[in-house]
Coordinates of C-alpha atoms and ligand atoms in Angstrom, one line a residue:
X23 CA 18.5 -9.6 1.5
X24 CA 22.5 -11.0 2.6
X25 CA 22.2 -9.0 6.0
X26 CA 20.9 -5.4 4.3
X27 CA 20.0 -2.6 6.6
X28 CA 16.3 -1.5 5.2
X29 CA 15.1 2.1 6.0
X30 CA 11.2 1.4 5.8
X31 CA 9.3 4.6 5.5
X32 CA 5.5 4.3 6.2
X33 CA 6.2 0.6 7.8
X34 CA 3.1 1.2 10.0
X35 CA 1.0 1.6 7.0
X36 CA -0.9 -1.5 5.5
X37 CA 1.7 -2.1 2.8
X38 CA 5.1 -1.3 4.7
X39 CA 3.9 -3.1 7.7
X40 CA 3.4 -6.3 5.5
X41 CA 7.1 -5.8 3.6
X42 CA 8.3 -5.4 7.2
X43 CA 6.7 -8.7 8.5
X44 CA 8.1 -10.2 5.2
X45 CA 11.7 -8.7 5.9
X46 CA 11.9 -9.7 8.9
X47 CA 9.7 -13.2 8.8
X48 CA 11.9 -14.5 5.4
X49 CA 14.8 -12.4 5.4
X50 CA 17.8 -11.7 7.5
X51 CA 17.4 -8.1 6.8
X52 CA 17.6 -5.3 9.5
X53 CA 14.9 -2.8 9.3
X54 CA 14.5 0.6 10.8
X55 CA 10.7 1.9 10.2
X56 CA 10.5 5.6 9.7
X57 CA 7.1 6.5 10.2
X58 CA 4.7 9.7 11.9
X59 CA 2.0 7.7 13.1
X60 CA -0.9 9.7 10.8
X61 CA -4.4 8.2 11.3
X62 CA -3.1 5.5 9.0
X63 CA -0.5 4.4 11.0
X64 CA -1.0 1.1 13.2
X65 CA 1.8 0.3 15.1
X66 CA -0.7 -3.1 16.5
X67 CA 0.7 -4.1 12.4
X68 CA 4.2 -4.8 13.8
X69 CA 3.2 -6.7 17.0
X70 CA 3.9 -9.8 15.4
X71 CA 7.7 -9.2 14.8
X72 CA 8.3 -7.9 18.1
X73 CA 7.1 -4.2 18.2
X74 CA 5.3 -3.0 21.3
X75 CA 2.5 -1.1 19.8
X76 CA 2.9 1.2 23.1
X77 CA 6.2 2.1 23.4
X78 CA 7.3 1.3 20.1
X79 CA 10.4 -0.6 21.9
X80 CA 11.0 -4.2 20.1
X81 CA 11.6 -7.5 21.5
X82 CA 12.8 -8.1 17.7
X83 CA 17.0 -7.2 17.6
X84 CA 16.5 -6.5 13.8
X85 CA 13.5 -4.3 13.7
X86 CA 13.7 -0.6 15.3
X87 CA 11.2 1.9 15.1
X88 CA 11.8 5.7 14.7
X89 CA 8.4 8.0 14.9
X90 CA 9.1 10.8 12.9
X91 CA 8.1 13.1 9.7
X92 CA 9.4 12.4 6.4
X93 CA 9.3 15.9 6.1
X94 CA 11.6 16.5 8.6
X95 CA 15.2 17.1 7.0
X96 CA 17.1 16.9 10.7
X97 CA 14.7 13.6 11.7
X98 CA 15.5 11.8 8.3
X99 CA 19.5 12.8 8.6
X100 CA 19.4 11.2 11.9
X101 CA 17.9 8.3 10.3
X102 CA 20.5 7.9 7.4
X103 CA 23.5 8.6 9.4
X104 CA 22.7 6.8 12.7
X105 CA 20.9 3.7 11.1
X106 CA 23.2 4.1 7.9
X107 CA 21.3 2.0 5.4
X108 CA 22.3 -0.3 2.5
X109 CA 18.8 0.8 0.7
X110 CA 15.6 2.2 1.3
X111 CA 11.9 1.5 0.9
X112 CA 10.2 4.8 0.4
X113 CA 6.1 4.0 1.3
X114 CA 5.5 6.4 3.7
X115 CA 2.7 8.7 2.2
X116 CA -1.3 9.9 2.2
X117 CA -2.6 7.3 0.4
X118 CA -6.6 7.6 0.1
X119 CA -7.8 9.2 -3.1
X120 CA -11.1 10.2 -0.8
X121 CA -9.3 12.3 2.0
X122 CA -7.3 14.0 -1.3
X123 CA -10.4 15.5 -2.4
X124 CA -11.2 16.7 0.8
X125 CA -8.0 17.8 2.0
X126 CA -5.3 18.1 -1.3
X127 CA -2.5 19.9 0.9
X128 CA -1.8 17.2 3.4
X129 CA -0.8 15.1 0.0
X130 CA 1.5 17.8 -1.6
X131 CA 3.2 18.3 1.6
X132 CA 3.8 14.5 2.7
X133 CA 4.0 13.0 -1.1
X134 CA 5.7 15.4 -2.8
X135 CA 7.9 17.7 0.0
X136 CA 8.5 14.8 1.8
X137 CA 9.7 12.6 -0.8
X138 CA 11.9 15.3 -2.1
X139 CA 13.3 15.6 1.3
X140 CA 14.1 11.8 1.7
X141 CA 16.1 12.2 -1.7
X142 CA 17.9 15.2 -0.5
X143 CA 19.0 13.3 2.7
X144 CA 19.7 9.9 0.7
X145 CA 21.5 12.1 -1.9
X146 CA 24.0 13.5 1.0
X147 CA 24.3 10.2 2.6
X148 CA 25.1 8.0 -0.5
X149 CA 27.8 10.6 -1.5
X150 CA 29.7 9.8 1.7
X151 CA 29.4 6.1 0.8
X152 CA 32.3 4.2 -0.6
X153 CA 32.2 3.1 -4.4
X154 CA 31.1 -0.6 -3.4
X155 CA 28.2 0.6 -1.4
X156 CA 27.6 3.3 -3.6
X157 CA 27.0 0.9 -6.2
X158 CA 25.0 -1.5 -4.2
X159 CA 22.9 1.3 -1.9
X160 CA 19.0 1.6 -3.2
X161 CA 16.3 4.2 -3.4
X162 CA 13.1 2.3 -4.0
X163 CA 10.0 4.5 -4.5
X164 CA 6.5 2.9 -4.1
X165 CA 3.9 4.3 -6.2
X166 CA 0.7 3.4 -8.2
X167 CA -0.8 2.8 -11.6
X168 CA -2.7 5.8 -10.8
X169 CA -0.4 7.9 -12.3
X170 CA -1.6 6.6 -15.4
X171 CA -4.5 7.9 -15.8
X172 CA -8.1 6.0 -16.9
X173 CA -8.7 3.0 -19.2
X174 CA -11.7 2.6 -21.4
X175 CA -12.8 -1.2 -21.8
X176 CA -9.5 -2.4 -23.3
X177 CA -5.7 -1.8 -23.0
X178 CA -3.4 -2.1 -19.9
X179 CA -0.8 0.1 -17.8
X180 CA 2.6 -0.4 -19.2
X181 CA 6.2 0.9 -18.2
X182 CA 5.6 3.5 -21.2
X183 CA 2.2 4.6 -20.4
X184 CA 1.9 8.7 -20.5
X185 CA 1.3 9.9 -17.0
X186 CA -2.4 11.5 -16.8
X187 CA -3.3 11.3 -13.3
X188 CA -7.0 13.2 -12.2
X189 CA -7.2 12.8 -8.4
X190 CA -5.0 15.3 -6.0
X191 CA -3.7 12.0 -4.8
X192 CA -2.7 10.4 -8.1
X193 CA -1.1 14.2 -8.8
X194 CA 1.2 14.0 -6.0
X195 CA 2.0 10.5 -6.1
X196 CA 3.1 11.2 -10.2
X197 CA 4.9 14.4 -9.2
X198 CA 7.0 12.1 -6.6
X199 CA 7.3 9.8 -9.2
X200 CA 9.1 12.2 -11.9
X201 CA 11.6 14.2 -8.3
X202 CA 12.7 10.4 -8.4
X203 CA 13.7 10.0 -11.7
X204 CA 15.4 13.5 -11.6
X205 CA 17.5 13.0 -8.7
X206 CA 18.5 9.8 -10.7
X207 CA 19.4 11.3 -13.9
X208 CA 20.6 14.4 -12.2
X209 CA 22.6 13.1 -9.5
X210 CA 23.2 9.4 -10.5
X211 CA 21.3 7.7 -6.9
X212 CA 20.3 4.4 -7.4
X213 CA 16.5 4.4 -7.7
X214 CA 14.3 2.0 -8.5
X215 CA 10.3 2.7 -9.0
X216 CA 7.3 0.8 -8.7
X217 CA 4.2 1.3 -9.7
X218 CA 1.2 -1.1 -8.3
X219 CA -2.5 -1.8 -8.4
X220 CA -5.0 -2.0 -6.0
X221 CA -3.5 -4.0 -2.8
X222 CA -5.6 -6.0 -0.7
X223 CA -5.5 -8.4 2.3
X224 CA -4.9 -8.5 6.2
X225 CA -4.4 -4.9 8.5
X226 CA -6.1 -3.2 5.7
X227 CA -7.2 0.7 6.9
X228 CA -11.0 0.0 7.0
X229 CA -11.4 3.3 5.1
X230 CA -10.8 1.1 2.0
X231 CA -13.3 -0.3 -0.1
X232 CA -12.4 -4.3 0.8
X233 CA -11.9 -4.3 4.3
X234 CA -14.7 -1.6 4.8
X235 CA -17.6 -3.6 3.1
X236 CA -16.0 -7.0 5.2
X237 CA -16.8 -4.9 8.5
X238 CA -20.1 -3.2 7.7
X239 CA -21.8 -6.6 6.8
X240 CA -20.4 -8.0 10.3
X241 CA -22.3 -5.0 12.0
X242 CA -25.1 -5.2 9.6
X243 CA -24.7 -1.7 8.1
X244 CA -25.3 -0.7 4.7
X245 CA -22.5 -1.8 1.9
X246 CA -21.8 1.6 0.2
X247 CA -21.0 1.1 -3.8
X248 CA -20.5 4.3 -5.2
X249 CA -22.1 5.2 -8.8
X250 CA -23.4 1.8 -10.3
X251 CA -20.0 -0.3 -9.0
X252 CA -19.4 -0.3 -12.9
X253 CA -15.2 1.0 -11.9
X254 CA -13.1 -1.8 -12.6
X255 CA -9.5 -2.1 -10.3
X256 CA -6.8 -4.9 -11.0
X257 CA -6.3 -6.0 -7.2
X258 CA -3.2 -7.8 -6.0
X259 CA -2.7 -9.2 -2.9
X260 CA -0.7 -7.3 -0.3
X261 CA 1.5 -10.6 0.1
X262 CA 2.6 -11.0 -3.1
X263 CA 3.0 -7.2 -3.2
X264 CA 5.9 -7.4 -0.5
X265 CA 7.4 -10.1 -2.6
X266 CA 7.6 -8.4 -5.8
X267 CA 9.6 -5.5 -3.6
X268 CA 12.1 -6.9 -2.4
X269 CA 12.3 -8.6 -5.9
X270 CA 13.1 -5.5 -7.6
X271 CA 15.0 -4.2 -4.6
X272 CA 17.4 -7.5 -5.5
X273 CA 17.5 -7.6 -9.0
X274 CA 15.9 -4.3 -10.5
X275 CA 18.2 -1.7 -13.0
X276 CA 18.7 1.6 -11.1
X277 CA 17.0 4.5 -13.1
X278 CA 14.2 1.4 -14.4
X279 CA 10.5 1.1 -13.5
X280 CA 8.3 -2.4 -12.8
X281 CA 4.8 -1.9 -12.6
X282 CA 3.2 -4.9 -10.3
X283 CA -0.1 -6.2 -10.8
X284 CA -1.8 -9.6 -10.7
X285 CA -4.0 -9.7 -13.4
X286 CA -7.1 -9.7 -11.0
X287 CA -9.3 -7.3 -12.7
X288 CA -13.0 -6.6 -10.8
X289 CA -15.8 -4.4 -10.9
X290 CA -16.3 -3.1 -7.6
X291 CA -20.0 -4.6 -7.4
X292 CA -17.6 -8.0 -8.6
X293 CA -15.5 -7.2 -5.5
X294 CA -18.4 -6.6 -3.4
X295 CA -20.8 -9.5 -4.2
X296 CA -17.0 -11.8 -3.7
X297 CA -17.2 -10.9 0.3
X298 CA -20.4 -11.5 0.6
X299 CA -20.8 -15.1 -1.1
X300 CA -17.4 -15.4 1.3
X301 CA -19.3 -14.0 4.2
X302 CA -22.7 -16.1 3.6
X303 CA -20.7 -19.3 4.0
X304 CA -18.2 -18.2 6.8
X305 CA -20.6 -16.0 9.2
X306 CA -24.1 -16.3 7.9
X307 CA -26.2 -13.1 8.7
X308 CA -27.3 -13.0 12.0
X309 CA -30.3 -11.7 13.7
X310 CA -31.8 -10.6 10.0
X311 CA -35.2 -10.2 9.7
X312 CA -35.3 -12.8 7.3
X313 CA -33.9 -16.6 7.7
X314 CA -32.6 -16.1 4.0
X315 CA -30.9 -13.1 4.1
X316 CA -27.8 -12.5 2.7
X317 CA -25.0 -9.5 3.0
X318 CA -25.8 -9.0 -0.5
X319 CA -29.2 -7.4 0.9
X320 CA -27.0 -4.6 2.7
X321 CA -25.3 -3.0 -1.0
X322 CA -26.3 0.1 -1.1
X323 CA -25.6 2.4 -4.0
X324 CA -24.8 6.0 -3.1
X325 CA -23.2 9.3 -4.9
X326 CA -20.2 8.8 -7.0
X327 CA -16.5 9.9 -6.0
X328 CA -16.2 13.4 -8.5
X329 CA -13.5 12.2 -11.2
X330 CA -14.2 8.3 -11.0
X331 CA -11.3 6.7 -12.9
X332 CA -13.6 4.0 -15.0
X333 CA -10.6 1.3 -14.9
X334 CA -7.4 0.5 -14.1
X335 CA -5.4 -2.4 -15.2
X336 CA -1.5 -3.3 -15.4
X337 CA 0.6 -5.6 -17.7
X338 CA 3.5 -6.8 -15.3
X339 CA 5.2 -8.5 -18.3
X340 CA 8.4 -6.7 -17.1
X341 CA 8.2 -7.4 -13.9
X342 CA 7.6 -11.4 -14.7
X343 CA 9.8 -12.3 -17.5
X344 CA 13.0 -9.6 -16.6
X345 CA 12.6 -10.4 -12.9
X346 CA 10.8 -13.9 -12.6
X347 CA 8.0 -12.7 -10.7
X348 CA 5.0 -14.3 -10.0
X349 CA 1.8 -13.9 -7.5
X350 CA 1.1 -17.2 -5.3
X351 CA -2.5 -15.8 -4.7
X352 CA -5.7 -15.0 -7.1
X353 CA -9.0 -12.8 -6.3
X354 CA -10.5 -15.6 -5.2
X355 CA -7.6 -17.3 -2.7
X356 CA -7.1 -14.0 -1.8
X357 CA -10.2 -12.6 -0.5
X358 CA -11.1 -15.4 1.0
X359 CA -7.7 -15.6 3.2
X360 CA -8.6 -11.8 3.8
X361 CA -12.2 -12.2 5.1
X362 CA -10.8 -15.1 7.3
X363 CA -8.4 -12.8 8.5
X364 CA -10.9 -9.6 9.5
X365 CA -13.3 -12.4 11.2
X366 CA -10.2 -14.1 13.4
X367 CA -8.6 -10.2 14.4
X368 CA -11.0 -8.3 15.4
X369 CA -8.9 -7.1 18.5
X370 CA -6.5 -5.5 15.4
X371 CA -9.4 -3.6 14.0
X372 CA -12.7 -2.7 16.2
X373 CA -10.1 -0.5 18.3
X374 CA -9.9 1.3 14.8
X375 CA -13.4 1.2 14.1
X376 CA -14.5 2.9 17.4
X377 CA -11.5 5.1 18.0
X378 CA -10.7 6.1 14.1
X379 CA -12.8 6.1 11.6
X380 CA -16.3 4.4 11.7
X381 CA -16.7 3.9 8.2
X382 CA -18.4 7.7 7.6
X383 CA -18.6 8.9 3.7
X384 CA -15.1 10.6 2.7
X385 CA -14.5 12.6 -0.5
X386 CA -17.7 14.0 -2.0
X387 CA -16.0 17.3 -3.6
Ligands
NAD426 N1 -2.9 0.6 -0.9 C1 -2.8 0.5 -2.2 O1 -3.6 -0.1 -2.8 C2 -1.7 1.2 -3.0 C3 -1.7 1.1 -4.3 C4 -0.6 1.7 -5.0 C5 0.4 2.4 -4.4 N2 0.3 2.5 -3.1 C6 1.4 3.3 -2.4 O2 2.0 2.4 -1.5 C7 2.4 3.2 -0.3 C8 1.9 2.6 0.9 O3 0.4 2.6 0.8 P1 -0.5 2.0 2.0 O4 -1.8 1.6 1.5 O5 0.3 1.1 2.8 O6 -0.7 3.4 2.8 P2 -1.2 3.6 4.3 O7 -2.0 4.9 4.3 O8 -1.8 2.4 4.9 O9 0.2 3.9 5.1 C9 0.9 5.0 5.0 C10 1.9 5.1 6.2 O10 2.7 6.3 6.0 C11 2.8 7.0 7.2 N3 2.9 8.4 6.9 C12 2.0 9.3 6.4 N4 2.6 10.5 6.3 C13 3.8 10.4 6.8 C14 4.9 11.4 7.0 N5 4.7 12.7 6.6 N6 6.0 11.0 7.5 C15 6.2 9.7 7.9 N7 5.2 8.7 7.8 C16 4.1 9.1 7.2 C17 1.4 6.7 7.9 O11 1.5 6.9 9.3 C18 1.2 5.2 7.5 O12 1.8 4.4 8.4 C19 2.0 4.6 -0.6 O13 3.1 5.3 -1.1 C20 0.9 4.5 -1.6 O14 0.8 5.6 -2.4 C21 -0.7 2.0 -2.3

């Protein structure tokens, strides 16, 4: 990253913290995280490079940490004139499709008024920028394949894909999306966009399917699989997630898009039967009332979420041959690193579990 100075919005999240820990860990980049602490927010992510989860002071001279709303037009000036960035990652954002069907507004207001914002205040700060920094600065948007829409059994996401998104979330995430674009064509600010699959891996949210099922079948409670687990997500490791953005952040065309996916597609009874056979070998069932048992025993099949995209699946074609990227992990490497990691931190995530969210049904309509 030669030195850049990264705004990181949402860098307490599970994605932003791990591109901050890869920033920081394998760059020499400075990074200011922008982010308002929501339920989602775990500022315990950033411990690692030098954040103290309590004050949010840093031991780290490269990492800062500014609590605020990306809503907030006078917060995120402060941000872009004080910090004065060379580009920023743009994460920050309600992110579970559940909590959009029970709650749409929160979405509009932080995924689609607050990205608008962020470009308003990016707009105004690039125009003050001189013509070499103008032409270096960056406005990377993170987004998702679900902006596409559904697959049937074949096909994949490509750059060209018509946008047909069905949840409140996917909605707001695709109107971001298309403000983007338009203060690029508009305006002519340097944006990039990316649009992932499914991310998995370590300080996962335990709302989310993976890390969820890992720590009801270490307290013995039922494996929720909603419908007949016949919904099929292309998951890519959180890891080689990070990678692939500061990747495009390097070498991406302003104005372009790079969707980013692994090629890792599973049903979710796939994903769930995968952490137990994991789970069976690494921390056998205890106290069950049979010798044999496995976590399998715990799936448990219950209502399914109202508009249930049937699959998902990207080509990252562009992504690989314009840009040379490539993931290091598979579903398999991958999960297994994650379920080792959710059995050696539980101090990271049992505070979450008890003070948070206990792993309660979200999202039935
Ligand atoms: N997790 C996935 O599988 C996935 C897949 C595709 C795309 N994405 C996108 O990637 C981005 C990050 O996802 P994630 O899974 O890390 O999300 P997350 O829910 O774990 O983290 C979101 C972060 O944004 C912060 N935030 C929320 N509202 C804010 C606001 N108004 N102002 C400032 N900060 C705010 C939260 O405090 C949190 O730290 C999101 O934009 C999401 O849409 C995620």
């Amino acid at each position: 990253m030669m030195n850049k100075r990264c705004i990181v919005t949402g860098g307490a999240g599970f994605i932003g913290s791990a591109l901050v820990r890869l920033l920081l860990g394998e760059t020499d980049a400075t990074v200011l995280v922008v982010d308002k602490l929501t339920y989602a927010g775990v500022p315990e992510s950033l411990k690692e490079v030098g954040l103290d989860p309590a004050t949010l002071g840093s031991s780290n001279p490269r990492l800062s940490f500014l609590k605020a709303d990306i809503c907030d037009a006078a917060s995120m000036d402060r941000a872009f004139f004080d910090f004065r960035p060379d580009t920023i990652f743009h994460l920050a954002a309600e992110s579970h499709v559940d909590r959009s069907i029970d709650g749409p507004g929160e979405f509009v207001r932080t995924n689609v008024t607050g990205t608008a914002t962020l470009l308003q205040t990016a707009l105004a700060y690039w125009k003050t920028l001189d013509a070499t920094a103008k032409a270096a600065f960056r406005f990377q948007h993170i987004s998702t394949d679900e902006v596409y829409g559904s697959l049937g059994d074949e096909g994949f996401f490509t750059e060209k894909t018509p946008y047909s998104p069905h949840s409140p979330y996917s909605a707001s995430k695709a109107a971001s999306d298309h403000l983007v674009r338009a203060w690029h064509d508009t305006y002519g600010l340097p944006t990039l966009i990316t649009n992932c699959s499914n991310n998995y891996g370590p300080y996962h949210f335990p709302e989310k399917l993976i890390p969820l099922v890992i720590l009801n079948c270490l307290d013995g409670k039922p494996l929720p699989v909603y419908g007949k687990g016949a919904n099929v997500r292309d998951w890519l490791f959180v890891e080689d997630h990070a990678r692939a953005l500061v990747l495009v952040n390097e070498k991406g065309v302003p104005g372009e898009t790079y969707n980013v996916g692994g090629h890792n597609e599973r049903t979710n009874l796939e994903v769930v039967k995968a952490i137990c056979a994991v789970l069976d070998e690494l921390r056998p069932r205890a106290g069950a009332p049979n010798l044999h048992a496995k976590h399998e025993d715990l799936i448990t099949y219950v209502a399914d979420r109202p508009g249930h995209d049937l699959r998902y699946a990207i080509d990252p074609t562009k992504l690989m041959t314009e840009l040379g990227w490539k993931p290091r992990e598979n579903f398999e490497t991958g999960i297994r690193r994650t379920v080792k990691w959710y059995l050696d931190n539980e101090w990271w995530w049992r505070p979450i579990r008890e003070k948070k969210y206990s792993g309660q049904r979200l999202g039935k309509g």
